[in-house]
Tab-separated table of C-alpha atoms in Angstrom:
chain	number	residue	atom	x	y	z
N	224	UNK	CA	0.000	0.000	0.000
N	225	UNK	CA	2.835	2.370	0.860
N	226	UNK	CA	4.343	1.742	-2.533
N	227	UNK	CA	1.077	2.567	-4.229
N	228	UNK	CA	0.760	5.890	-2.417
N	229	UNK	CA	4.351	6.656	-3.293
N	230	UNK	CA	3.589	6.021	-6.970
N	231	UNK	CA	0.578	8.318	-6.781
N	232	UNK	CA	2.640	11.078	-5.184
N	233	UNK	CA	5.151	10.856	-8.000
N	234	UNK	CA	2.521	11.475	-10.690
N	235	UNK	CA	2.622	14.862	-12.416
N	236	UNK	CA	-0.018	17.307	-11.130
N	237	UNK	CA	-2.724	18.373	-13.570
N	238	UNK	CA	-2.067	21.850	-14.925
N	239	UNK	CA	-3.891	24.272	-17.198
N	240	UNK	CA	-2.582	24.617	-20.755
N	241	UNK	CA	-0.463	27.605	-21.719
N	242	UNK	CA	-1.926	30.086	-24.174
N	243	UNK	CA	0.500	29.039	-26.921
N	244	UNK	CA	-0.652	25.411	-26.463
N	245	UNK	CA	-4.291	26.487	-26.733
N	246	UNK	CA	-3.620	28.514	-29.869
N	247	UNK	CA	-1.655	25.660	-31.434
N	248	UNK	CA	-4.374	23.054	-30.814
N	249	UNK	CA	-7.197	25.275	-32.050
N	250	UNK	CA	-5.137	26.284	-35.089
N	251	UNK	CA	-4.582	22.605	-35.922
N	252	UNK	CA	-8.315	21.966	-35.690
N	253	UNK	CA	-9.215	24.924	-37.899
N	254	UNK	CA	-6.548	23.915	-40.415
N	255	UNK	CA	-7.946	20.380	-40.521
N	256	UNK	CA	-11.541	21.587	-40.860
N	257	UNK	CA	-10.723	24.082	-43.623
N	258	UNK	CA	-8.392	21.858	-45.636
N	259	UNK	CA	-10.634	18.795	-45.442
N	260	UNK	CA	-13.780	20.632	-46.550
N	261	UNK	CA	-12.385	23.246	-48.941
N	262	UNK	CA	-9.203	21.767	-50.439
N	263	UNK	CA	-9.168	17.980	-50.115
N	264	UNK	CA	-12.898	17.256	-50.458
N	265	UNK	CA	-12.783	15.052	-47.363
N	266	UNK	CA	-15.648	14.775	-44.858
N	267	UNK	CA	-15.577	17.085	-41.840
N	268	UNK	CA	-16.197	14.019	-39.671
N	269	UNK	CA	-12.582	12.942	-40.235
N	270	UNK	CA	-11.248	16.341	-39.180
N	271	UNK	CA	-13.255	16.208	-35.951
N	272	UNK	CA	-12.152	12.631	-35.302
N	273	UNK	CA	-8.480	13.526	-35.673
N	274	UNK	CA	-8.981	16.621	-33.506
N	275	UNK	CA	-10.051	14.375	-30.607
N	276	UNK	CA	-6.553	12.901	-30.480
N	277	UNK	CA	-4.911	16.312	-30.745
N	278	UNK	CA	-6.743	17.511	-27.617
N	279	UNK	CA	-6.255	14.158	-25.856
N	280	UNK	CA	-2.522	14.422	-26.505
N	281	UNK	CA	-2.500	17.862	-24.893
N	282	UNK	CA	-4.553	16.556	-21.972
N	283	UNK	CA	-2.145	13.687	-21.285
N	284	UNK	CA	0.794	16.103	-21.468
N	285	UNK	CA	-0.950	18.257	-18.838
N	286	UNK	CA	-1.386	15.305	-16.450
N	287	UNK	CA	-4.834	13.925	-17.321
N	288	UNK	CA	-5.228	10.173	-17.685
N	289	UNK	CA	-6.775	8.679	-20.804
N	290	UNK	CA	-9.840	7.276	-19.011
N	291	UNK	CA	-10.884	10.687	-17.682
N	292	UNK	CA	-10.453	12.213	-21.141
N	293	UNK	CA	-12.522	9.480	-22.745
N	294	UNK	CA	-15.242	10.050	-20.146
N	295	UNK	CA	-15.168	13.806	-20.865
N	296	UNK	CA	-15.793	13.092	-24.560
N	297	UNK	CA	-18.642	10.717	-23.673
N	298	UNK	CA	-20.173	13.298	-21.336
N	299	UNK	CA	-19.957	15.890	-24.091
N	300	UNK	CA	-21.747	13.596	-26.535
N	301	UNK	CA	-24.469	12.797	-23.997
N	302	UNK	CA	-25.423	16.488	-23.839
N	303	UNK	CA	-26.486	16.363	-27.464
N	304	UNK	CA	-28.488	13.133	-27.533
N	305	UNK	CA	-31.749	15.071	-27.502
N	306	UNK	CA	-30.686	16.972	-30.619
N	307	UNK	CA	-29.612	13.734	-32.306
N	308	UNK	CA	-33.019	12.150	-31.691
N	309	UNK	CA	-34.764	15.207	-33.125
N	310	UNK	CA	-32.428	15.180	-36.130
N	311	UNK	CA	-33.297	11.575	-36.969
N	312	UNK	CA	-37.035	12.184	-36.507
N	313	UNK	CA	-36.901	15.261	-38.761
N	314	UNK	CA	-35.261	13.123	-41.453
N	315	UNK	CA	-38.176	10.685	-41.245
N	316	UNK	CA	-40.701	13.545	-41.309
N	317	UNK	CA	-39.189	15.172	-44.405
N	318	UNK	CA	-39.162	11.851	-46.257
N	319	UNK	CA	-42.763	10.903	-45.472
N	320	UNK	CA	-44.095	14.433	-45.995
N	321	UNK	CA	-42.659	14.414	-49.496
N	322	UNK	CA	-43.983	10.909	-50.173
N	323	UNK	CA	-47.382	11.884	-48.755
N	324	UNK	CA	-47.668	14.897	-51.049
N	325	UNK	CA	-47.641	17.340	-48.119
N	326	UNK	CA	-44.586	19.363	-49.143
N	327	UNK	CA	-45.459	19.218	-52.885
N	328	UNK	CA	-48.981	20.508	-52.129
N	329	UNK	CA	-47.653	23.426	-50.077
N	330	UNK	CA	-45.239	24.344	-52.895
N	331	UNK	CA	-48.056	24.063	-55.467
N	332	UNK	CA	-50.476	26.341	-53.624
N	333	UNK	CA	-47.668	28.714	-52.659
N	334	UNK	CA	-46.828	29.229	-56.327
N	335	UNK	CA	-50.443	30.168	-56.970
N	336	UNK	CA	-50.622	32.707	-54.152
N	337	UNK	CA	-47.242	34.351	-53.437
N	338	UNK	CA	-46.119	37.127	-55.789
N	339	UNK	CA	-42.394	37.162	-56.652
N	340	UNK	CA	-41.920	40.796	-55.557
N	341	UNK	CA	-42.854	40.003	-51.935
N	342	UNK	CA	-41.606	36.427	-51.846
N	343	UNK	CA	-38.490	37.014	-49.711
N	344	UNK	CA	-40.412	39.196	-47.268
N	345	UNK	CA	-43.183	36.582	-47.113
N	346	UNK	CA	-40.568	33.885	-46.466
N	347	UNK	CA	-39.111	35.901	-43.575
N	348	UNK	CA	-42.520	36.530	-42.006
N	349	UNK	CA	-43.932	33.006	-42.486
N	350	UNK	CA	-40.836	31.351	-41.025
N	351	UNK	CA	-40.761	33.875	-38.154
N	352	UNK	CA	-44.375	33.192	-37.182
N	353	UNK	CA	-43.923	29.438	-37.476
N	354	UNK	CA	-40.844	29.476	-35.255
N	355	UNK	CA	-42.368	31.923	-32.771
N	356	UNK	CA	-45.463	29.737	-32.421
N	357	UNK	CA	-43.579	26.453	-32.101
N	358	UNK	CA	-40.339	27.495	-30.405
N	359	UNK	CA	-38.211	25.361	-32.733
N	360	UNK	CA	-35.984	26.625	-35.537
N	361	UNK	CA	-35.349	23.055	-36.717
N	362	UNK	CA	-39.021	22.143	-36.996
N	363	UNK	CA	-39.796	25.434	-38.749
N	364	UNK	CA	-36.989	25.010	-41.268
N	365	UNK	CA	-38.022	21.404	-41.971
N	366	UNK	CA	-41.631	22.394	-42.684
N	367	UNK	CA	-42.153	26.006	-43.774
N	368	UNK	CA	-38.489	26.349	-44.794
N	369	UNK	CA	-38.468	23.464	-47.265
N	370	UNK	CA	-41.707	24.680	-48.856
N	371	UNK	CA	-40.332	28.217	-49.298
N	372	UNK	CA	-37.139	26.820	-50.841
N	373	UNK	CA	-39.254	25.024	-53.445
N	374	UNK	CA	-41.356	28.081	-54.210
N	375	UNK	CA	-38.284	30.311	-54.420
N	376	UNK	CA	-36.555	28.058	-56.938
N	377	UNK	CA	-39.676	28.032	-59.113
N	378	UNK	CA	-39.745	31.845	-59.025
N	379	UNK	CA	-36.095	32.088	-60.022
N	380	UNK	CA	-34.813	33.393	-56.682
N	381	UNK	CA	-31.279	32.112	-55.820
N	382	UNK	CA	-31.381	29.303	-53.260
N	383	UNK	CA	-28.768	30.843	-50.896
N	384	UNK	CA	-30.812	34.050	-50.733
N	385	UNK	CA	-34.003	32.137	-49.942
N	386	UNK	CA	-32.146	30.124	-47.305
N	387	UNK	CA	-30.954	33.382	-45.742
N	388	UNK	CA	-34.557	34.593	-45.460
N	389	UNK	CA	-35.640	31.243	-43.995
N	390	UNK	CA	-32.868	31.267	-41.389
N	391	UNK	CA	-33.428	34.912	-40.491
N	392	UNK	CA	-37.056	34.046	-39.841
N	393	UNK	CA	-36.632	30.805	-37.918
N	394	UNK	CA	-33.883	32.162	-35.642
N	395	UNK	CA	-35.833	35.360	-34.942
N	396	UNK	CA	-38.856	33.374	-33.796
N	397	UNK	CA	-36.778	30.795	-31.949
N	398	UNK	CA	-34.984	33.301	-29.724
N	399	UNK	CA	-38.153	35.209	-28.812
N	400	UNK	CA	-40.439	32.252	-28.145
N	401	UNK	CA	-41.000	31.207	-24.511
N	402	UNK	CA	-41.401	27.675	-25.888
N	403	UNK	CA	-37.830	27.612	-27.230
N	404	UNK	CA	-35.287	25.408	-25.493
N	405	UNK	CA	-32.529	27.901	-26.359
N	406	UNK	CA	-34.456	30.682	-24.611
N	407	UNK	CA	-34.977	28.546	-21.518
N	408	UNK	CA	-31.350	27.394	-21.512
N	409	UNK	CA	-29.818	30.871	-21.973
N	410	UNK	CA	-31.985	32.394	-19.251
N	411	UNK	CA	-31.504	29.496	-16.833
N	412	UNK	CA	-27.716	29.447	-17.175
N	413	UNK	CA	-27.654	33.228	-16.597
N	414	UNK	CA	-30.024	33.087	-13.596
N	415	UNK	CA	-32.616	35.232	-15.362
N	416	UNK	CA	-36.401	34.810	-15.542
N	417	UNK	CA	-37.528	33.670	-19.013
N	418	UNK	CA	-39.920	36.611	-19.471
N	419	UNK	CA	-37.238	39.109	-18.418
N	420	UNK	CA	-34.818	37.446	-20.820
N	421	UNK	CA	-37.250	37.879	-23.734
N	422	UNK	CA	-37.979	41.494	-22.742
N	423	UNK	CA	-34.246	42.170	-22.725
N	424	UNK	CA	-33.897	40.884	-26.298
N	425	UNK	CA	-37.077	42.411	-27.723
N	426	UNK	CA	-36.081	46.046	-28.558
N	427	UNK	CA	-32.893	45.185	-30.458
N	428	UNK	CA	-34.519	42.140	-32.079
N	429	UNK	CA	-37.493	44.136	-33.411
N	430	UNK	CA	-35.296	46.973	-34.653
N	431	UNK	CA	-33.008	44.496	-36.425
N	432	UNK	CA	-36.015	42.629	-37.815
N	433	UNK	CA	-37.362	45.800	-39.425
N	434	UNK	CA	-33.984	46.456	-41.068
N	435	UNK	CA	-33.807	42.833	-42.253
N	436	UNK	CA	-37.350	42.972	-43.641
N	437	UNK	CA	-36.508	46.148	-45.553
N	438	UNK	CA	-33.394	44.522	-47.030
N	439	UNK	CA	-35.241	41.395	-48.185
N	440	UNK	CA	-38.077	43.540	-49.581
N	441	UNK	CA	-35.665	45.683	-51.587
N	442	UNK	CA	-33.742	42.684	-52.940
N	443	UNK	CA	-36.987	40.832	-53.672
N	444	UNK	CA	-38.098	43.604	-56.050
N	445	UNK	CA	-35.200	42.687	-58.335
N	446	UNK	CA	-36.790	39.328	-59.134
N	447	UNK	CA	-40.343	40.576	-59.731
N	448	UNK	CA	-39.836	40.996	-63.465
N	449	UNK	CA	-37.553	38.031	-64.005
N	450	UNK	CA	-40.083	35.299	-63.337
N	451	UNK	CA	-40.875	33.023	-66.222
N	452	UNK	CA	-44.526	32.067	-66.012
N	453	UNK	CA	-43.736	29.129	-68.271
N	454	UNK	CA	-41.262	27.820	-65.673
N	455	UNK	CA	-43.836	28.224	-62.888
N	456	UNK	CA	-46.485	26.443	-64.955
N	457	UNK	CA	-44.025	23.652	-65.796
N	458	UNK	CA	-43.258	23.088	-62.120
N	459	UNK	CA	-46.940	23.119	-61.153
N	460	UNK	CA	-47.787	20.649	-63.928
N	461	UNK	CA	-44.959	18.338	-62.879
N	462	UNK	CA	-46.140	18.429	-59.263
N	463	UNK	CA	-49.730	17.770	-60.339
N	464	UNK	CA	-48.640	14.796	-62.464
N	465	UNK	CA	-46.433	13.211	-59.792
N	466	UNK	CA	-48.661	13.799	-56.755
N	467	UNK	CA	-52.275	14.065	-55.802
N	468	UNK	CA	-52.317	17.753	-54.843
N	469	UNK	CA	-54.874	18.382	-52.121
N	470	UNK	CA	-55.702	21.124	-49.582
N	471	UNK	CA	-55.949	18.339	-46.979
N	472	UNK	CA	-52.140	18.302	-46.964
N	473	UNK	CA	-52.279	21.216	-44.521
N	474	UNK	CA	-53.779	19.019	-41.780
N	475	UNK	CA	-50.512	17.290	-40.705
N	476	UNK	CA	-48.747	20.661	-40.729
N	477	UNK	CA	-51.384	22.254	-38.481
N	478	UNK	CA	-51.393	19.273	-36.123
N	479	UNK	CA	-47.597	19.143	-35.734
N	480	UNK	CA	-47.199	22.903	-35.305
N	481	UNK	CA	-50.139	22.971	-32.898
N	482	UNK	CA	-48.617	20.260	-30.701
N	483	UNK	CA	-45.243	22.000	-30.682
N	484	UNK	CA	-46.919	25.305	-29.837
N	485	UNK	CA	-48.531	23.594	-26.837
N	486	UNK	CA	-45.075	22.683	-25.538
N	487	UNK	CA	-45.263	19.002	-26.325
N	488	UNK	CA	-41.838	17.292	-26.590
N	489	UNK	CA	-40.275	17.757	-30.030
N	490	UNK	CA	-39.050	14.178	-30.625
N	491	UNK	CA	-42.404	12.357	-30.254
N	492	UNK	CA	-44.315	15.189	-31.978
N	493	UNK	CA	-42.063	15.198	-35.038
N	494	UNK	CA	-42.121	11.386	-35.104
N	495	UNK	CA	-45.929	11.579	-35.001
N	496	UNK	CA	-45.740	13.992	-37.933
N	497	UNK	CA	-43.702	11.400	-39.832
N	498	UNK	CA	-46.424	8.842	-39.103
N	499	UNK	CA	-49.040	11.215	-40.508
N	500	UNK	CA	-46.908	11.482	-43.644
N	501	UNK	CA	-47.077	7.690	-43.999
N	502	UNK	CA	-50.858	7.779	-43.673
N	503	UNK	CA	-51.138	10.540	-46.276
N	504	UNK	CA	-48.854	8.626	-48.671
N	505	UNK	CA	-51.068	5.538	-48.433
N	506	UNK	CA	-54.458	7.303	-48.480
N	507	UNK	CA	-53.883	10.199	-50.879
N	508	UNK	CA	-50.952	9.078	-53.038
N	509	UNK	CA	-52.088	5.446	-53.394
N	510	UNK	CA	-48.619	4.357	-52.355
N	511	UNK	CA	-47.763	0.825	-51.359
N	512	UNK	CA	-47.419	0.706	-47.514
N	513	UNK	CA	-43.942	-0.831	-47.709
N	514	UNK	CA	-42.704	1.859	-50.096
N	515	UNK	CA	-44.289	4.542	-47.928
N	516	UNK	CA	-42.543	3.175	-44.846
N	517	UNK	CA	-39.263	3.048	-46.775
N	518	UNK	CA	-39.486	6.820	-47.355
N	519	UNK	CA	-39.092	7.302	-43.601
N	520	UNK	CA	-35.603	5.839	-43.796
N	521	UNK	CA	-34.234	6.491	-47.299
N	522	UNK	CA	-34.557	9.608	-49.492
N	523	UNK	CA	-37.733	9.663	-51.549
N	524	UNK	CA	-37.033	8.802	-55.189
N	525	UNK	CA	-38.778	10.841	-57.875
N	526	UNK	CA	-38.311	11.193	-61.634
N	527	UNK	CA	-40.507	14.008	-62.877
N	528	UNK	CA	-38.451	15.188	-65.836
N	529	UNK	CA	-37.928	18.555	-64.103
N	530	UNK	CA	-34.472	18.660	-62.523
N	531	UNK	CA	-35.455	21.123	-59.810
N	532	UNK	CA	-38.395	19.003	-58.687
N	533	UNK	CA	-36.232	15.888	-58.553
N	534	UNK	CA	-33.592	17.696	-56.481
N	535	UNK	CA	-35.854	19.470	-53.984
N	536	UNK	CA	-38.121	16.455	-53.459
N	537	UNK	CA	-35.534	13.673	-53.770
N	538	UNK	CA	-34.453	13.946	-50.160
N	539	UNK	CA	-35.399	13.143	-46.600
N	540	UNK	CA	-35.337	9.924	-44.606
N	541	UNK	CA	-33.327	8.988	-41.529
N	542	UNK	CA	-30.481	7.777	-43.734
N	543	UNK	CA	-29.888	11.311	-45.033
N	544	UNK	CA	-29.227	12.490	-41.474
N	545	UNK	CA	-26.674	9.860	-40.439
N	546	UNK	CA	-23.712	11.925	-41.656
N	547	UNK	CA	-25.018	14.848	-39.614
N	548	UNK	CA	-25.376	12.597	-36.581
N	549	UNK	CA	-21.705	11.615	-36.877
N	550	UNK	CA	-20.683	15.280	-37.062
N	551	UNK	CA	-22.663	16.115	-33.942
N	552	UNK	CA	-21.229	13.154	-32.015
N	553	UNK	CA	-17.628	14.031	-32.889
N	554	UNK	CA	-18.264	17.740	-32.404
N	555	UNK	CA	-19.832	17.391	-28.971
N	556	UNK	CA	-17.081	15.032	-27.868
N	557	UNK	CA	-14.495	17.568	-29.037
N	558	UNK	CA	-16.251	20.272	-27.006
N	559	UNK	CA	-16.248	18.026	-23.930
N	560	UNK	CA	-12.508	17.473	-24.287
N	561	UNK	CA	-11.844	21.205	-24.641
N	562	UNK	CA	-13.678	21.858	-21.390
N	563	UNK	CA	-11.966	18.988	-19.550
N	564	UNK	CA	-8.436	19.936	-20.603
N	565	UNK	CA	-9.002	23.559	-19.582
N	566	UNK	CA	-8.797	25.213	-22.988
N	567	UNK	CA	-12.035	27.133	-22.390
N	568	UNK	CA	-10.924	28.271	-18.938
N	569	UNK	CA	-7.671	29.668	-20.334
N	570	UNK	CA	-9.587	31.572	-23.017
N	571	UNK	CA	-11.984	32.962	-20.382
N	572	UNK	CA	-9.096	34.156	-18.222
N	573	UNK	CA	-7.482	35.850	-21.206
N	574	UNK	CA	-10.751	37.645	-22.013
N	575	UNK	CA	-11.215	38.837	-18.426
N	576	UNK	CA	-7.965	40.802	-18.514
N	577	UNK	CA	-9.138	42.714	-21.582
N	578	UNK	CA	-12.661	43.582	-20.372
N	579	UNK	CA	-12.823	47.082	-18.920
N	580	UNK	CA	-16.072	48.565	-20.259
N	581	UNK	CA	-19.557	47.585	-21.420
N	582	UNK	CA	-18.624	47.612	-25.103
N	583	UNK	CA	-15.700	45.236	-24.717
N	584	UNK	CA	-17.751	43.003	-22.397
N	585	UNK	CA	-20.536	42.728	-24.983
N	586	UNK	CA	-18.079	42.065	-27.811
N	587	UNK	CA	-16.235	39.361	-25.897
N	588	UNK	CA	-19.469	37.706	-24.759
N	589	UNK	CA	-20.765	37.424	-28.317
N	590	UNK	CA	-17.330	36.290	-29.502
N	591	UNK	CA	-17.163	33.649	-26.770
N	592	UNK	CA	-20.597	32.321	-27.736
N	593	UNK	CA	-19.562	32.162	-31.392
N	594	UNK	CA	-16.273	30.421	-30.587
N	595	UNK	CA	-18.162	27.911	-28.448
N	596	UNK	CA	-20.195	27.100	-31.573
N	597	UNK	CA	-16.993	26.788	-33.606
N	598	UNK	CA	-15.145	24.532	-31.167
N	599	UNK	CA	-18.092	22.974	-29.311
N	600	UNK	CA	-20.026	22.294	-32.537
N	601	UNK	CA	-23.404	22.843	-30.877
N	602	UNK	CA	-25.655	25.702	-29.811
N	603	UNK	CA	-26.307	23.968	-26.478
N	604	UNK	CA	-22.585	23.967	-25.711
N	605	UNK	CA	-22.440	27.691	-26.482
N	606	UNK	CA	-25.424	28.604	-24.313
N	607	UNK	CA	-24.120	26.513	-21.415
N	608	UNK	CA	-20.498	27.644	-21.486
N	609	UNK	CA	-20.854	31.351	-22.313
N	610	UNK	CA	-22.733	32.349	-19.122
N	611	UNK	CA	-20.284	30.247	-17.083
N	612	UNK	CA	-17.257	31.913	-18.656
N	613	UNK	CA	-18.533	35.509	-18.739
N	614	UNK	CA	-20.961	35.760	-15.805
N	615	UNK	CA	-18.572	37.181	-13.199
N	616	UNK	CA	-17.587	40.027	-15.537
N	617	UNK	CA	-21.178	41.318	-15.609
N	618	UNK	CA	-21.299	41.229	-11.815
N	619	UNK	CA	-17.953	43.028	-11.651
N	620	UNK	CA	-19.177	45.862	-13.908
N	621	UNK	CA	-22.515	46.174	-12.091
N	622	UNK	CA	-24.711	44.953	-14.964
N	623	UNK	CA	-27.906	42.943	-14.663
N	624	UNK	CA	-27.645	39.334	-15.726
N	625	UNK	CA	-30.281	39.788	-18.447
N	626	UNK	CA	-27.576	41.625	-20.426
N	627	UNK	CA	-25.566	38.414	-20.189
N	628	UNK	CA	-28.443	36.160	-21.261
N	629	UNK	CA	-29.270	38.443	-24.209
N	630	UNK	CA	-25.695	38.631	-25.463
N	631	UNK	CA	-25.189	34.895	-24.987
N	632	UNK	CA	-28.371	34.231	-26.979
N	633	UNK	CA	-27.380	36.605	-29.775
N	634	UNK	CA	-23.865	35.189	-29.974
N	635	UNK	CA	-24.940	31.560	-29.553
N	636	UNK	CA	-28.322	31.121	-31.237
N	637	UNK	CA	-27.840	33.606	-34.082
N	638	UNK	CA	-24.437	32.240	-35.130
N	639	UNK	CA	-24.989	28.508	-34.640
N	640	UNK	CA	-26.090	28.066	-38.254
N	641	UNK	CA	-22.925	29.766	-39.540
N	642	UNK	CA	-20.531	26.970	-38.584
N	643	UNK	CA	-20.431	24.172	-41.224
N	644	UNK	CA	-19.593	21.453	-38.666
N	645	UNK	CA	-22.009	22.535	-35.923
N	646	UNK	CA	-25.308	20.772	-35.271
N	647	UNK	CA	-27.298	23.697	-36.694
N	648	UNK	CA	-24.990	24.260	-39.662
N	649	UNK	CA	-25.180	20.614	-40.663
N	650	UNK	CA	-28.930	20.410	-40.102
N	651	UNK	CA	-29.856	23.585	-41.986
N	652	UNK	CA	-27.581	22.777	-44.929
N	653	UNK	CA	-29.056	19.283	-45.166
N	654	UNK	CA	-32.699	20.309	-44.860
N	655	UNK	CA	-32.553	23.399	-47.102
N	656	UNK	CA	-30.174	21.867	-49.645
N	657	UNK	CA	-27.768	24.837	-49.538
N	658	UNK	CA	-24.176	24.682	-48.272
N	659	UNK	CA	-23.531	26.563	-45.037
N	660	UNK	CA	-20.926	28.889	-46.527
N	661	UNK	CA	-23.290	29.686	-49.432
N	662	UNK	CA	-26.201	30.884	-47.296
N	663	UNK	CA	-24.026	32.473	-44.577
N	664	UNK	CA	-23.717	35.917	-46.314
N	665	UNK	CA	-27.514	36.197	-46.379
N	666	UNK	CA	-28.163	35.594	-42.671
N	667	UNK	CA	-28.943	39.287	-42.432
N	668	UNK	CA	-30.918	39.219	-39.184
N	669	UNK	CA	-27.999	37.606	-37.351
N	670	UNK	CA	-25.470	40.142	-38.611
N	671	UNK	CA	-27.790	43.090	-37.976
N	672	UNK	CA	-28.635	42.020	-34.433
N	673	UNK	CA	-24.989	41.529	-33.487
N	674	UNK	CA	-23.821	44.803	-35.053
N	675	UNK	CA	-26.622	46.814	-33.416
N	676	UNK	CA	-25.999	45.197	-30.019
N	677	UNK	CA	-22.251	45.893	-30.021
N	678	UNK	CA	-22.720	49.458	-31.341
N	679	UNK	CA	-25.286	50.321	-28.654
N	680	UNK	CA	-23.078	48.779	-25.960
N	681	UNK	CA	-20.135	51.004	-26.865
N	682	UNK	CA	-22.535	53.978	-26.812
N	683	UNK	CA	-23.806	52.946	-23.378
N	684	UNK	CA	-27.342	52.356	-24.689
N	685	UNK	CA	-29.732	49.401	-24.240
N	686	UNK	CA	-27.829	48.366	-21.103
N	687	UNK	CA	-29.487	47.396	-17.815
N	688	UNK	CA	-27.458	48.238	-14.731
N	689	UNK	CA	-27.870	46.824	-11.222
N	690	UNK	CA	-29.701	49.456	-9.078
N	691	UNK	CA	-27.374	51.270	-6.694
N	692	UNK	CA	-29.330	50.181	-3.594
N	693	UNK	CA	-29.320	46.529	-4.696
N	694	UNK	CA	-25.620	46.651	-5.510
N	695	UNK	CA	-24.824	48.170	-2.126
N	696	UNK	CA	-26.899	45.633	-0.209
N	697	UNK	CA	-25.203	42.754	-2.063
N	698	UNK	CA	-21.896	43.891	-0.675
């Protein structure tokens, strides 16, 4: 026994990494991610997998044992299991809703109603209302978003631009809905009441929304005269020939959105929506039950003779989401390792030394939330870590915690879709059929919100301070 204790005493103590070690490891990861995706045409999953061993190597050098590092990766993955379940169920829903004629019917009737000049504005508003009512950006993008992508292509509007309007809408509604898990998480981690958190975000969000709506309206006017009615008619005819177009297709949409709006759990509700798609495929599309069930797992196969229709509707199924699941697993594990090794703590300490006013505090909070998306690969990681890292700085400068929750939400929720290897970036690219880096320049609400927030902070505006009496009593 004495020998054992002697061995333990001789082990190296666990230390925090030096800043140059942190920079080196993160630079290696970014180099892997960029080169694999942009230069070598290799899957991002491989870059994330290799990055695990880079961080583990640093951890072992700092005194951690392999078992504790492995457990940290497992713990990181476990935090995202809820998102993984939703991702798989959304894949099934998209597949069966296409097979059941639900998405084709929405595209068909949308082409009859929406004028090209207001299409982008209509996309922004429809997706905003859907997300606000349901509290889920993923569910909104997988339903209203897919339909608007189909309509936009038929009207000749570039897909990345349409995707930007969809994402601006779904993230606006998601971060202002009391039903949203991101809203609850950001407020809870910051010790702020949910209603107060939403009130804190509302003025800047509405102002930014108005600017975004004006931008999409102005750009949308450019496409009003470029629409080929022949192309629209061709698409509508192809849809009518391939599917039984019916107004009854709206029923599953209303049911799913209604259940989500009533705060029912997303995974069973979306899975129920996939089941409704199966029923619609059998009843209204006269589809063989086995083939209908197959659409829940594999992408729906269609040959209409119109390339756009085949592309936009030849998707869905759980199988189409498996690559995204792998990215999320590796990404969350990587984030868990970063936290375990102390990389995030070192970054937080470095930020603290540079924060001396409200403007710099706001900038660093939003930057921290964005970096947590980059290196943690998930919005949940960002909204959990950012309040932990930055909270004491708000207390030190005498600011109410709802400033923290707002800035964490803006930096975390509004940028999560910008990172190609994050859960949101992978999901949105897969569902909307547009690469992350292609739609990123058009996420105008996200950019506007962040710019307005930082500008006002440096001007000392839109900032809630702790009352003098309360601050004095806390001492």
